mmCIF file of C-alpha atoms in Angstrom:
data_model
loop_
_atom_site.group_PDB
_atom_site.id
_atom_site.type_symbol
_atom_site.label_atom_id
_atom_site.label_comp_id
_atom_site.label_asym_id
_atom_site.label_seq_id
_atom_site.Cartn_x
_atom_site.Cartn_y
_atom_site.Cartn_z
ATOM 1 C CA GLU U 1 0.105 -0.090 -0.127
ATOM 2 C CA ILE U 2 2.458 2.497 0.946
ATOM 3 C CA LEU U 3 4.940 1.527 -1.947
ATOM 4 C CA MET U 4 1.623 2.459 -4.446
ATOM 5 C CA HIS U 5 1.292 5.747 -2.868
ATOM 6 C CA LEU U 6 4.813 5.979 -3.801
ATOM 7 C CA VAL U 7 4.771 4.692 -7.530
ATOM 8 C CA ARG U 8 1.385 7.066 -7.936
ATOM 9 C CA ARG U 9 3.457 10.138 -6.379
ATOM 10 C CA SER U 10 6.600 9.561 -8.540
ATOM 11 C CA HIS U 11 7.483 11.847 -11.875
ATOM 12 C CA GLN U 12 9.230 8.915 -13.850
ATOM 13 C CA SER U 13 7.603 9.157 -17.409
ATOM 14 C CA ASN U 14 6.676 5.231 -17.595
ATOM 15 C CA PHE U 15 5.723 2.911 -14.067
ATOM 16 C CA ILE U 16 8.644 0.351 -14.660
ATOM 17 C CA GLY U 17 10.585 4.170 -13.597
ATOM 18 C CA LYS U 18 8.136 5.017 -10.781
ATOM 19 C CA VAL U 19 8.340 1.437 -9.776
ATOM 20 C CA LYS U 20 12.288 2.177 -9.885
ATOM 21 C CA GLU U 21 12.035 5.240 -8.015
ATOM 22 C CA ALA U 22 9.202 4.459 -4.882
ATOM 23 C CA LEU U 23 11.725 1.437 -4.120
ATOM 24 C CA ASN U 24 14.408 3.492 -3.817
ATOM 25 C CA THR U 25 12.808 5.495 -1.393
ATOM 26 C CA VAL U 26 11.911 2.319 0.624
ATOM 27 C CA LYS U 27 13.988 1.409 3.276
ATOM 28 C CA GLY U 28 14.156 -2.069 5.620
ATOM 29 C CA GLY U 29 13.621 -5.426 4.680
ATOM 30 C CA PHE U 30 10.736 -6.364 1.527
ATOM 31 C CA ALA U 31 10.158 -9.146 -1.083
ATOM 32 C CA TYR U 32 7.139 -6.861 -3.101
ATOM 33 C CA LEU U 33 4.962 -9.141 -5.619
ATOM 34 C CA LEU U 34 3.163 -6.317 -7.811
ATOM 35 C CA MET U 35 0.569 -7.166 -10.025
ATOM 36 C CA THR U 36 -0.819 -4.802 -13.264
ATOM 37 C CA GLU U 37 -3.159 -5.551 -15.720
ATOM 38 C CA LYS U 38 -1.030 -7.216 -17.996
ATOM 39 C CA GLN U 39 2.574 -7.478 -15.515
ATOM 40 C CA LEU U 40 4.076 -9.290 -12.789
ATOM 41 C CA ILE U 41 6.253 -7.441 -10.773
ATOM 42 C CA ALA U 42 8.802 -8.940 -7.655
ATOM 43 C CA ALA U 43 11.091 -7.137 -6.052
ATOM 44 C CA LEU U 44 13.816 -7.814 -3.548
ATOM 45 C CA ASP U 45 15.258 -5.247 -1.009
ATOM 46 C CA PRO U 46 18.559 -4.335 -1.452
ATOM 47 C CA ASN U 47 20.513 -6.158 1.415
ATOM 48 C CA GLY U 48 18.197 -9.684 0.229
ATOM 49 C CA PHE U 49 16.732 -9.795 3.575
ATOM 50 C CA ARG U 50 13.815 -12.244 2.937
ATOM 51 C CA PRO U 51 14.473 -14.999 0.129
ATOM 52 C CA LEU U 52 11.871 -14.411 -3.439
ATOM 53 C CA SER U 53 12.945 -17.446 -6.268
ATOM 54 C CA ILE U 54 12.451 -17.481 -9.821
ATOM 55 C CA GLY U 55 10.728 -20.752 -11.679
ATOM 56 C CA LYS U 56 9.089 -21.759 -14.463
ATOM 57 C CA MET U 57 6.665 -24.209 -15.748
ATOM 58 C CA LYS U 58 6.526 -26.397 -18.168
ATOM 59 C CA ASN U 59 3.816 -24.733 -20.168
ATOM 60 C CA GLY U 60 6.129 -21.486 -20.357
ATOM 61 C CA ALA U 61 4.265 -19.943 -17.160
ATOM 62 C CA TRP U 62 6.779 -17.612 -15.059
ATOM 63 C CA VAL U 63 5.993 -18.253 -11.234
ATOM 64 C CA VAL U 64 7.936 -16.291 -7.934
ATOM 65 C CA SER U 65 7.796 -17.641 -5.008
ATOM 66 C CA SER U 66 8.900 -16.642 -1.119
ATOM 67 C CA GLU U 67 9.844 -20.522 -0.991
ATOM 68 C CA THR U 68 11.637 -22.979 -3.818
ATOM 69 C CA CYS U 69 9.910 -25.964 -2.282
ATOM 70 C CA ALA U 70 5.954 -24.221 -4.036
ATOM 71 C CA PHE U 71 7.350 -24.593 -7.120
ATOM 72 C CA GLU U 72 7.701 -28.393 -6.769
ATOM 73 C CA VAL U 73 3.691 -28.822 -5.847
ATOM 74 C CA ILE U 74 3.007 -27.104 -9.153
ATOM 75 C CA GLY U 75 5.952 -28.989 -11.057
ATOM 76 C CA ALA U 76 7.249 -25.835 -11.998
ATOM 77 C CA GLU U 77 11.500 -25.702 -12.459
ATOM 78 C CA TRP U 78 13.596 -23.316 -10.714
ATOM 79 C CA ILE U 79 15.191 -20.789 -12.654
ATOM 80 C CA ARG U 80 17.403 -18.722 -10.272
ATOM 81 C CA ASP U 81 16.784 -16.562 -7.001
ATOM 82 C CA VAL U 82 15.805 -12.884 -7.736
ATOM 83 C CA LYS U 83 19.196 -10.413 -6.098
ATOM 84 C CA PRO U 84 19.289 -7.844 -3.509
ATOM 85 C CA GLY U 85 18.269 -4.690 -5.277
ATOM 86 C CA GLU U 86 16.325 -6.054 -8.563
ATOM 87 C CA LEU U 87 13.516 -5.841 -9.962
ATOM 88 C CA ILE U 88 12.191 -8.587 -12.463
ATOM 89 C CA VAL U 89 9.254 -7.640 -14.814
ATOM 90 C CA ILE U 90 6.800 -10.569 -16.725
ATOM 91 C CA ASP U 91 4.692 -9.995 -19.325
ATOM 92 C CA ASP U 92 3.326 -11.227 -22.346
ATOM 93 C CA SER U 93 6.702 -10.856 -23.594
ATOM 94 C CA GLY U 94 8.125 -12.616 -21.519
ATOM 95 C CA ILE U 95 10.479 -12.223 -18.280
ATOM 96 C CA THR U 96 13.184 -8.854 -17.917
ATOM 97 C CA TYR U 97 15.624 -7.895 -14.687
ATOM 98 C CA HIS U 98 15.963 -4.668 -14.019
ATOM 99 C CA GLN U 99 18.797 -3.535 -11.117
ATOM 100 C CA TYR U 100 17.372 -0.267 -9.250
ATOM 101 C CA THR U 101 19.553 0.001 -7.097
ATOM 102 C CA THR U 102 23.949 -0.858 -7.214
ATOM 103 C CA ASP U 103 23.823 0.156 -3.466
ATOM 104 C CA THR U 104 23.697 -3.989 -2.610
ATOM 105 C CA GLN U 105 24.519 -6.552 -0.265
ATOM 106 C CA LEU U 106 24.010 -10.479 1.209
ATOM 107 C CA ALA U 107 22.524 -10.042 4.563
ATOM 108 C CA ILE U 108 19.867 -13.234 4.489
ATOM 109 C CA CYS U 109 17.598 -13.472 7.018
ATOM 110 C CA SER U 110 19.517 -15.896 9.417
ATOM 111 C CA ILE U 111 16.172 -17.314 11.720
ATOM 112 C CA GLU U 112 15.362 -18.052 7.440
ATOM 113 C CA TYR U 113 17.268 -21.211 8.022
ATOM 114 C CA VAL U 114 17.398 -21.732 11.551
ATOM 115 C CA TYR U 115 13.661 -21.424 12.025
ATOM 116 C CA PHE U 116 11.289 -20.099 8.921
ATOM 117 C CA ALA U 117 11.990 -21.950 5.570
ATOM 118 C CA ARG U 118 11.224 -25.192 4.842
ATOM 119 C CA PRO U 119 13.000 -27.987 5.005
ATOM 120 C CA ASP U 120 12.679 -28.976 1.916
ATOM 121 C CA SER U 121 13.908 -25.985 0.241
ATOM 122 C CA THR U 122 16.700 -24.089 -1.088
ATOM 123 C CA ILE U 123 17.868 -20.110 -0.048
ATOM 124 C CA TYR U 124 20.905 -18.711 -2.243
ATOM 125 C CA GLY U 125 21.824 -22.643 -3.267
ATOM 126 C CA VAL U 126 21.836 -23.744 0.220
ATOM 127 C CA ASN U 127 19.162 -26.167 1.241
ATOM 128 C CA VAL U 128 17.623 -25.798 4.134
ATOM 129 C CA HIS U 129 17.757 -29.288 6.026
ATOM 130 C CA PRO U 130 21.340 -29.753 5.181
ATOM 131 C CA ALA U 131 22.093 -26.926 6.611
ATOM 132 C CA ARG U 132 20.174 -27.213 10.839
ATOM 133 C CA LYS U 133 21.531 -30.460 10.223
ATOM 134 C CA GLU U 134 25.113 -29.216 10.120
ATOM 135 C CA MET U 135 24.143 -26.904 12.756
ATOM 136 C CA GLY U 136 23.395 -30.180 15.061
ATOM 137 C CA LYS U 137 26.588 -31.520 14.063
ATOM 138 C CA MET U 138 28.294 -28.767 15.736
ATOM 139 C CA LEU U 139 26.226 -28.725 18.213
ATOM 140 C CA ALA U 140 27.013 -31.750 19.523
ATOM 141 C CA GLN U 141 30.583 -31.060 19.237
ATOM 142 C CA GLU U 142 29.907 -27.745 21.675
ATOM 143 C CA PHE U 143 27.870 -30.042 24.288
ATOM 144 C CA ARG U 144 29.370 -30.928 26.847
ATOM 145 C CA ARG U 145 26.481 -33.219 29.016
ATOM 146 C CA GLU U 146 26.180 -37.073 29.185
ATOM 147 C CA ALA U 147 22.709 -37.849 28.137
ATOM 148 C CA ASP U 148 20.750 -40.798 27.035
ATOM 149 C CA ARG U 149 19.105 -40.314 23.495
ATOM 150 C CA VAL U 150 17.975 -37.103 20.984
ATOM 151 C CA VAL U 151 14.541 -35.375 21.111
ATOM 152 C CA GLY U 152 13.739 -32.727 18.781
ATOM 153 C CA VAL U 153 11.238 -30.018 19.550
ATOM 154 C CA PRO U 154 9.108 -30.732 15.571
ATOM 155 C CA ASN U 155 8.474 -29.909 13.417
ATOM 156 C CA SER U 156 11.387 -27.343 13.060
ATOM 157 C CA SER U 157 13.878 -28.442 14.980
ATOM 158 C CA LEU U 158 14.089 -32.197 13.654
ATOM 159 C CA SER U 159 17.181 -31.727 10.901
ATOM 160 C CA ALA U 160 19.140 -30.515 13.938
ATOM 161 C CA ALA U 161 18.209 -33.328 16.344
ATOM 162 C CA MET U 162 19.073 -35.480 13.447
ATOM 163 C CA GLY U 163 22.393 -34.264 13.078
ATOM 164 C CA PHE U 164 23.199 -33.448 16.862
ATOM 165 C CA ALA U 165 22.647 -37.771 17.424
ATOM 166 C CA GLU U 166 25.041 -38.644 13.913
ATOM 167 C CA GLU U 167 27.294 -36.205 15.491
ATOM 168 C CA SER U 168 27.126 -37.726 19.113
ATOM 169 C CA GLY U 169 26.155 -41.005 18.944
ATOM 170 C CA LEU U 170 22.895 -41.361 20.537
ATOM 171 C CA PRO U 171 20.179 -42.719 19.023
ATOM 172 C CA ASN U 172 18.028 -39.936 17.592
ATOM 173 C CA GLU U 173 14.087 -40.873 19.369
ATOM 174 C CA MET U 174 10.748 -39.298 18.299
ATOM 175 C CA GLY U 175 9.747 -37.968 22.383
ATOM 176 C CA LEU U 176 7.545 -35.510 21.350
ATOM 177 C CA VAL U 177 4.322 -35.304 18.757
ATOM 178 C CA LYS U 178 3.439 -32.127 17.525
ATOM 179 C CA ASN U 179 -0.735 -31.461 16.423
ATOM 180 C CA GLN U 180 0.061 -30.426 13.354
ATOM 181 C CA TYR U 181 -3.022 -28.345 12.615
ATOM 182 C CA THR U 182 -1.978 -25.479 15.492
ATOM 183 C CA GLN U 183 -0.261 -22.083 14.899
ATOM 184 C CA ARG U 184 3.418 -21.354 15.579
ATOM 185 C CA THR U 185 3.555 -20.302 18.743
ATOM 186 C CA PHE U 186 6.207 -17.240 19.155
ATOM 187 C CA ILE U 187 4.638 -14.855 16.328
ATOM 188 C CA GLN U 188 1.217 -14.977 18.609
ATOM 189 C CA PRO U 189 0.815 -11.759 19.867
ATOM 190 C CA THR U 190 0.214 -12.926 23.721
ATOM 191 C CA ARG U 191 1.314 -14.915 26.844
ATOM 192 C CA ASP U 192 -0.976 -16.635 27.147
ATOM 193 C CA LEU U 193 -1.730 -16.974 23.527
ATOM 194 C CA ARG U 194 1.768 -18.915 23.385
ATOM 195 C CA GLU U 195 1.297 -21.275 26.947
ATOM 196 C CA GLN U 196 -1.997 -21.940 25.188
ATOM 197 C CA GLY U 197 -0.692 -22.817 21.823
ATOM 198 C CA VAL U 198 2.021 -24.878 23.307
ATOM 199 C CA ARG U 199 -0.312 -26.853 25.179
ATOM 200 C CA MET U 200 -2.374 -27.584 22.298
ATOM 201 C CA LYS U 201 0.711 -28.473 20.176
ATOM 202 C CA LEU U 202 2.576 -30.767 21.742
ATOM 203 C CA SER U 203 2.272 -34.074 23.361
ATOM 204 C CA ALA U 204 5.221 -36.013 24.853
ATOM 205 C CA VAL U 205 6.218 -39.658 24.562
ATOM 206 C CA SER U 206 6.829 -41.712 27.909
ATOM 207 C CA GLY U 207 7.978 -44.068 26.517
ATOM 208 C CA VAL U 208 10.338 -43.180 25.075
ATOM 209 C CA VAL U 209 11.799 -40.297 27.100
ATOM 210 C CA LYS U 210 10.709 -42.574 30.325
ATOM 211 C CA GLY U 211 13.327 -43.200 32.487
ATOM 212 C CA LYS U 212 16.045 -41.402 30.521
ATOM 213 C CA ARG U 213 18.540 -38.274 30.206
ATOM 214 C CA VAL U 214 17.181 -36.408 27.597
ATOM 215 C CA VAL U 215 18.333 -33.669 25.163
ATOM 216 C CA MET U 216 16.115 -31.754 23.866
ATOM 217 C CA VAL U 217 16.879 -30.282 20.561
ATOM 218 C CA ASP U 218 15.253 -26.577 19.637
ATOM 219 C CA ASP U 219 16.267 -24.675 16.802
ATOM 220 C CA SER U 220 15.561 -21.094 19.201
ATOM 221 C CA ILE U 221 14.598 -19.451 22.222
ATOM 222 C CA VAL U 222 12.170 -16.433 21.824
ATOM 223 C CA ARG U 223 10.651 -15.674 24.550
ATOM 224 C CA GLY U 224 11.089 -18.979 26.902
ATOM 225 C CA THR U 225 7.478 -19.607 26.694
ATOM 226 C CA THR U 226 7.414 -22.412 24.887
ATOM 227 C CA SER U 227 11.056 -24.212 25.622
ATOM 228 C CA ARG U 228 9.956 -23.853 29.208
ATOM 229 C CA ARG U 229 6.581 -25.771 28.840
ATOM 230 C CA ILE U 230 8.168 -28.545 26.655
ATOM 231 C CA VAL U 231 10.694 -29.045 29.402
ATOM 232 C CA SER U 232 8.029 -29.865 31.882
ATOM 233 C CA LEU U 233 5.873 -31.859 29.633
ATOM 234 C CA LEU U 234 9.435 -34.256 28.831
ATOM 235 C CA ARG U 235 9.525 -34.163 32.850
ATOM 236 C CA GLU U 236 5.368 -34.859 33.751
ATOM 237 C CA ALA U 237 6.525 -37.702 31.310
ATOM 238 C CA GLY U 238 9.376 -39.649 33.128
ATOM 239 C CA ALA U 239 12.486 -38.036 32.092
ATOM 240 C CA THR U 240 15.356 -37.447 34.921
ATOM 241 C CA GLU U 241 16.292 -35.136 33.428
ATOM 242 C CA VAL U 242 16.179 -32.951 30.695
ATOM 243 C CA HIS U 243 19.231 -30.602 29.039
ATOM 244 C CA VAL U 244 18.487 -28.369 26.690
ATOM 245 C CA ALA U 245 20.247 -27.582 23.674
ATOM 246 C CA ILE U 246 19.690 -24.831 20.965
ATOM 247 C CA GLY U 247 20.797 -24.741 17.734
ATOM 248 C CA SER U 248 21.780 -21.259 16.938
ATOM 249 C CA PRO U 249 23.229 -18.708 19.457
ATOM 250 C CA GLU U 250 21.718 -16.616 21.918
ATOM 251 C CA LEU U 251 18.616 -14.420 20.931
ATOM 252 C CA LYS U 252 19.169 -10.598 22.384
ATOM 253 C CA TYR U 253 18.200 -8.333 19.694
ATOM 254 C CA PRO U 254 15.063 -7.308 17.953
ATOM 255 C CA CYS U 255 14.020 -7.592 14.220
ATOM 256 C CA PHE U 256 12.806 -3.987 12.283
ATOM 257 C CA TYR U 257 13.444 -6.002 8.416
ATOM 258 C CA GLY U 258 9.865 -7.313 9.454
ATOM 259 C CA ILE U 259 9.654 -9.920 12.065
ATOM 260 C CA ASP U 260 7.303 -9.674 15.189
ATOM 261 C CA ILE U 261 10.522 -9.739 17.577
ATOM 262 C CA GLN U 262 9.518 -5.499 18.497
ATOM 263 C CA THR U 263 11.766 -5.036 22.068
ATOM 264 C CA ARG U 264 14.796 -6.074 24.645
ATOM 265 C CA ARG U 265 12.223 -6.496 27.060
ATOM 266 C CA GLU U 266 10.267 -9.270 25.602
ATOM 267 C CA LEU U 267 13.359 -11.634 24.431
ATOM 268 C CA ILE U 268 14.375 -13.743 27.366
ATOM 269 C CA SER U 269 18.189 -14.220 26.615
ATOM 270 C CA ALA U 270 18.058 -9.933 26.732
ATOM 271 C CA ASN U 271 17.091 -9.912 30.327
ATOM 272 C CA HIS U 272 18.914 -13.644 31.992
ATOM 273 C CA THR U 273 22.084 -14.997 31.723
ATOM 274 C CA VAL U 274 22.521 -18.593 30.426
ATOM 275 C CA GLU U 275 22.554 -19.978 34.055
ATOM 276 C CA GLU U 276 19.438 -17.748 34.432
ATOM 277 C CA VAL U 277 17.224 -18.671 31.436
ATOM 278 C CA CYS U 278 18.250 -22.384 32.212
ATOM 279 C CA ASP U 279 16.651 -22.312 35.582
ATOM 280 C CA ILE U 280 13.288 -20.771 34.395
ATOM 281 C CA ILE U 281 12.636 -23.200 31.498
ATOM 282 C CA GLY U 282 13.466 -25.861 34.254
ATOM 283 C CA ALA U 283 16.157 -27.448 32.607
ATOM 284 C CA ASP U 284 19.426 -28.626 33.693
ATOM 285 C CA SER U 285 21.847 -27.334 31.742
ATOM 286 C CA LEU U 286 21.262 -25.358 28.151
ATOM 287 C CA THR U 287 23.686 -25.076 25.799
ATOM 288 C CA TYR U 288 23.466 -22.806 22.727
ATOM 289 C CA LEU U 289 25.543 -22.529 19.400
ATOM 290 C CA SER U 290 28.084 -20.599 18.983
ATOM 291 C CA LEU U 291 26.979 -17.795 16.544
ATOM 292 C CA ASP U 292 30.406 -18.678 14.286
ATOM 293 C CA ALA U 293 29.181 -21.682 14.529
ATOM 294 C CA MET U 294 26.001 -21.055 13.092
ATOM 295 C CA ILE U 295 27.771 -18.552 10.287
ATOM 296 C CA ASP U 296 29.855 -22.354 9.188
ATOM 297 C CA ALA U 297 26.874 -24.433 9.015
ATOM 298 C CA ILE U 298 24.678 -22.251 7.182
ATOM 299 C CA GLY U 299 27.905 -22.168 4.288
ATOM 300 C CA LEU U 300 26.923 -19.408 2.230
ATOM 301 C CA GLU U 301 29.354 -18.933 -0.607
ATOM 302 C CA THR U 302 29.887 -15.604 -0.324
ATOM 303 C CA ASP U 303 32.474 -12.928 0.528
ATOM 304 C CA ALA U 304 29.856 -10.689 2.467
ATOM 305 C CA PRO U 305 29.723 -10.007 6.045
ATOM 306 C CA LYS U 306 28.757 -12.614 8.408
ATOM 307 C CA GLY U 307 28.439 -15.575 5.740
ATOM 308 C CA GLY U 308 26.280 -13.445 3.512
ATOM 309 C CA LEU U 309 23.272 -13.598 6.959
ATOM 310 C CA CYS U 310 22.187 -10.812 8.751
ATOM 311 C CA VAL U 311 22.240 -12.130 12.291
ATOM 312 C CA ALA U 312 21.764 -9.359 14.177
ATOM 313 C CA TYR U 313 18.708 -10.737 16.581
ATOM 314 C CA PHE U 314 22.539 -11.968 17.919
ATOM 315 C CA ASP U 315 25.082 -9.220 17.806
ATOM 316 C CA GLY U 316 23.065 -6.314 17.751
ATOM 317 C CA GLU U 317 24.649 -5.592 14.420
ATOM 318 C CA TYR U 318 22.345 -4.466 12.108
ATOM 319 C CA PRO U 319 23.625 -4.320 8.028
ATOM 320 C CA THR U 320 21.388 -1.004 7.533
ATOM 321 C CA PRO U 321 21.145 2.030 9.643
ATOM 322 C CA LEU U 322 17.547 2.224 11.899
ATOM 323 C CA TYR U 323 15.916 5.123 10.745
ATOM 324 C CA ASP U 324 12.565 5.439 13.378
ATOM 325 C CA TYR U 325 13.362 3.074 15.101
ATOM 326 C CA GLU U 326 17.458 4.059 16.479
ATOM 327 C CA ASP U 327 16.493 5.777 19.054
ATOM 328 C CA GLU U 328 14.036 4.525 20.754
ATOM 329 C CA TYR U 329 15.901 1.523 19.741
ATOM 330 C CA LEU U 330 19.372 2.874 21.948
ATOM 331 C CA ARG U 331 17.581 3.989 24.786
ATOM 332 C CA SER U 332 16.774 0.173 24.935
ATOM 333 C CA LEU U 333 20.597 -0.646 25.854
ATOM 334 C CA GLU U 334 20.437 2.064 28.352
ATOM 335 C CA GLU U 335 17.835 1.089 30.155
ATOM 336 C CA GLN U 336 19.440 -2.639 29.566
ATOM 337 C CA THR U 337 22.664 -1.342 29.907
ATOM 338 C CA SER U 338 21.327 0.378 33.734
ATOM 339 C CA PHE U 339 19.545 -3.067 34.360
ATOM 340 C CA TYR U 340 22.751 -5.343 34.599
ATOM 341 C CA ILE U 341 24.567 -2.708 36.692
ATOM 342 C CA GLU U 342 21.963 -2.694 39.501
ATOM 343 C CA LYS U 343 21.921 -6.560 39.199
ATOM 344 C CA VAL U 344 25.302 -6.693 39.629
ATOM 345 C CA LYS U 345 25.504 -4.596 42.286
#
């Protein structure tokens, strides 16, 4: 809606020129898809924060999707990814590629590989399942506890659990069963809805975990609601120990590029040490994958900073200016610093 207002206000002579000018005005992360009576137009932000790919049907029709797995469903062939700062125009004559800005870099959201994308999708040449599996292997190398078996939290953590089990030599068991008809919990707007979502979403398999020291592999900890409930489920099912292993680093900073993580106040790792988070979620131990290991596990073939990833969630180093959000963000950092100073007094 904002983009169309900018297009309307442009003084360029043709529609594509107007769209290019409008895109150069918009800041932040976006993957736009515009349709006119005769054209399909796709555009990606200059940092490539979100995945966007082009495919082609057997009948010659062109398709655009945020995930490559969609192409297989409709029988389309993947052609290539949309590049940062690129504008794609599809019409009766075929497809044309335009670069609306040359001030670009690759900083794809790392959480796409960790959590959001389907395991059968490929993003910038890296398939999600092997990447998550490699994260699990590296997580096992950094894990320092004795355990009996590995249990992955379905569905986004199952690949990492496979890798963890392979590397550690522990059996990988289905200790948690998911109700497939519930929404993802961390994107629910309130704590009550998130806790209700966890209760409806998962059940523990007592026959798998009873009397066992369990490594619970999950992709991330955002607010702690899900982790606390799952640890409780495993204990209620008879697990003697629950060691939580997270296939990403501590999530400490908000997202300003389209994900519903708006402030540091709602992030449990921004307000507590690893030991405190472990105590809050009721685990026997808590291990996070290191940032360098996550970047290496994803393994994008690029010389861009941070391995071509946006890892601002984890280190607070944003690849773009924060514009209108900057003052509020800096105030939150000052409040956080004061909080820690008071905490250690």
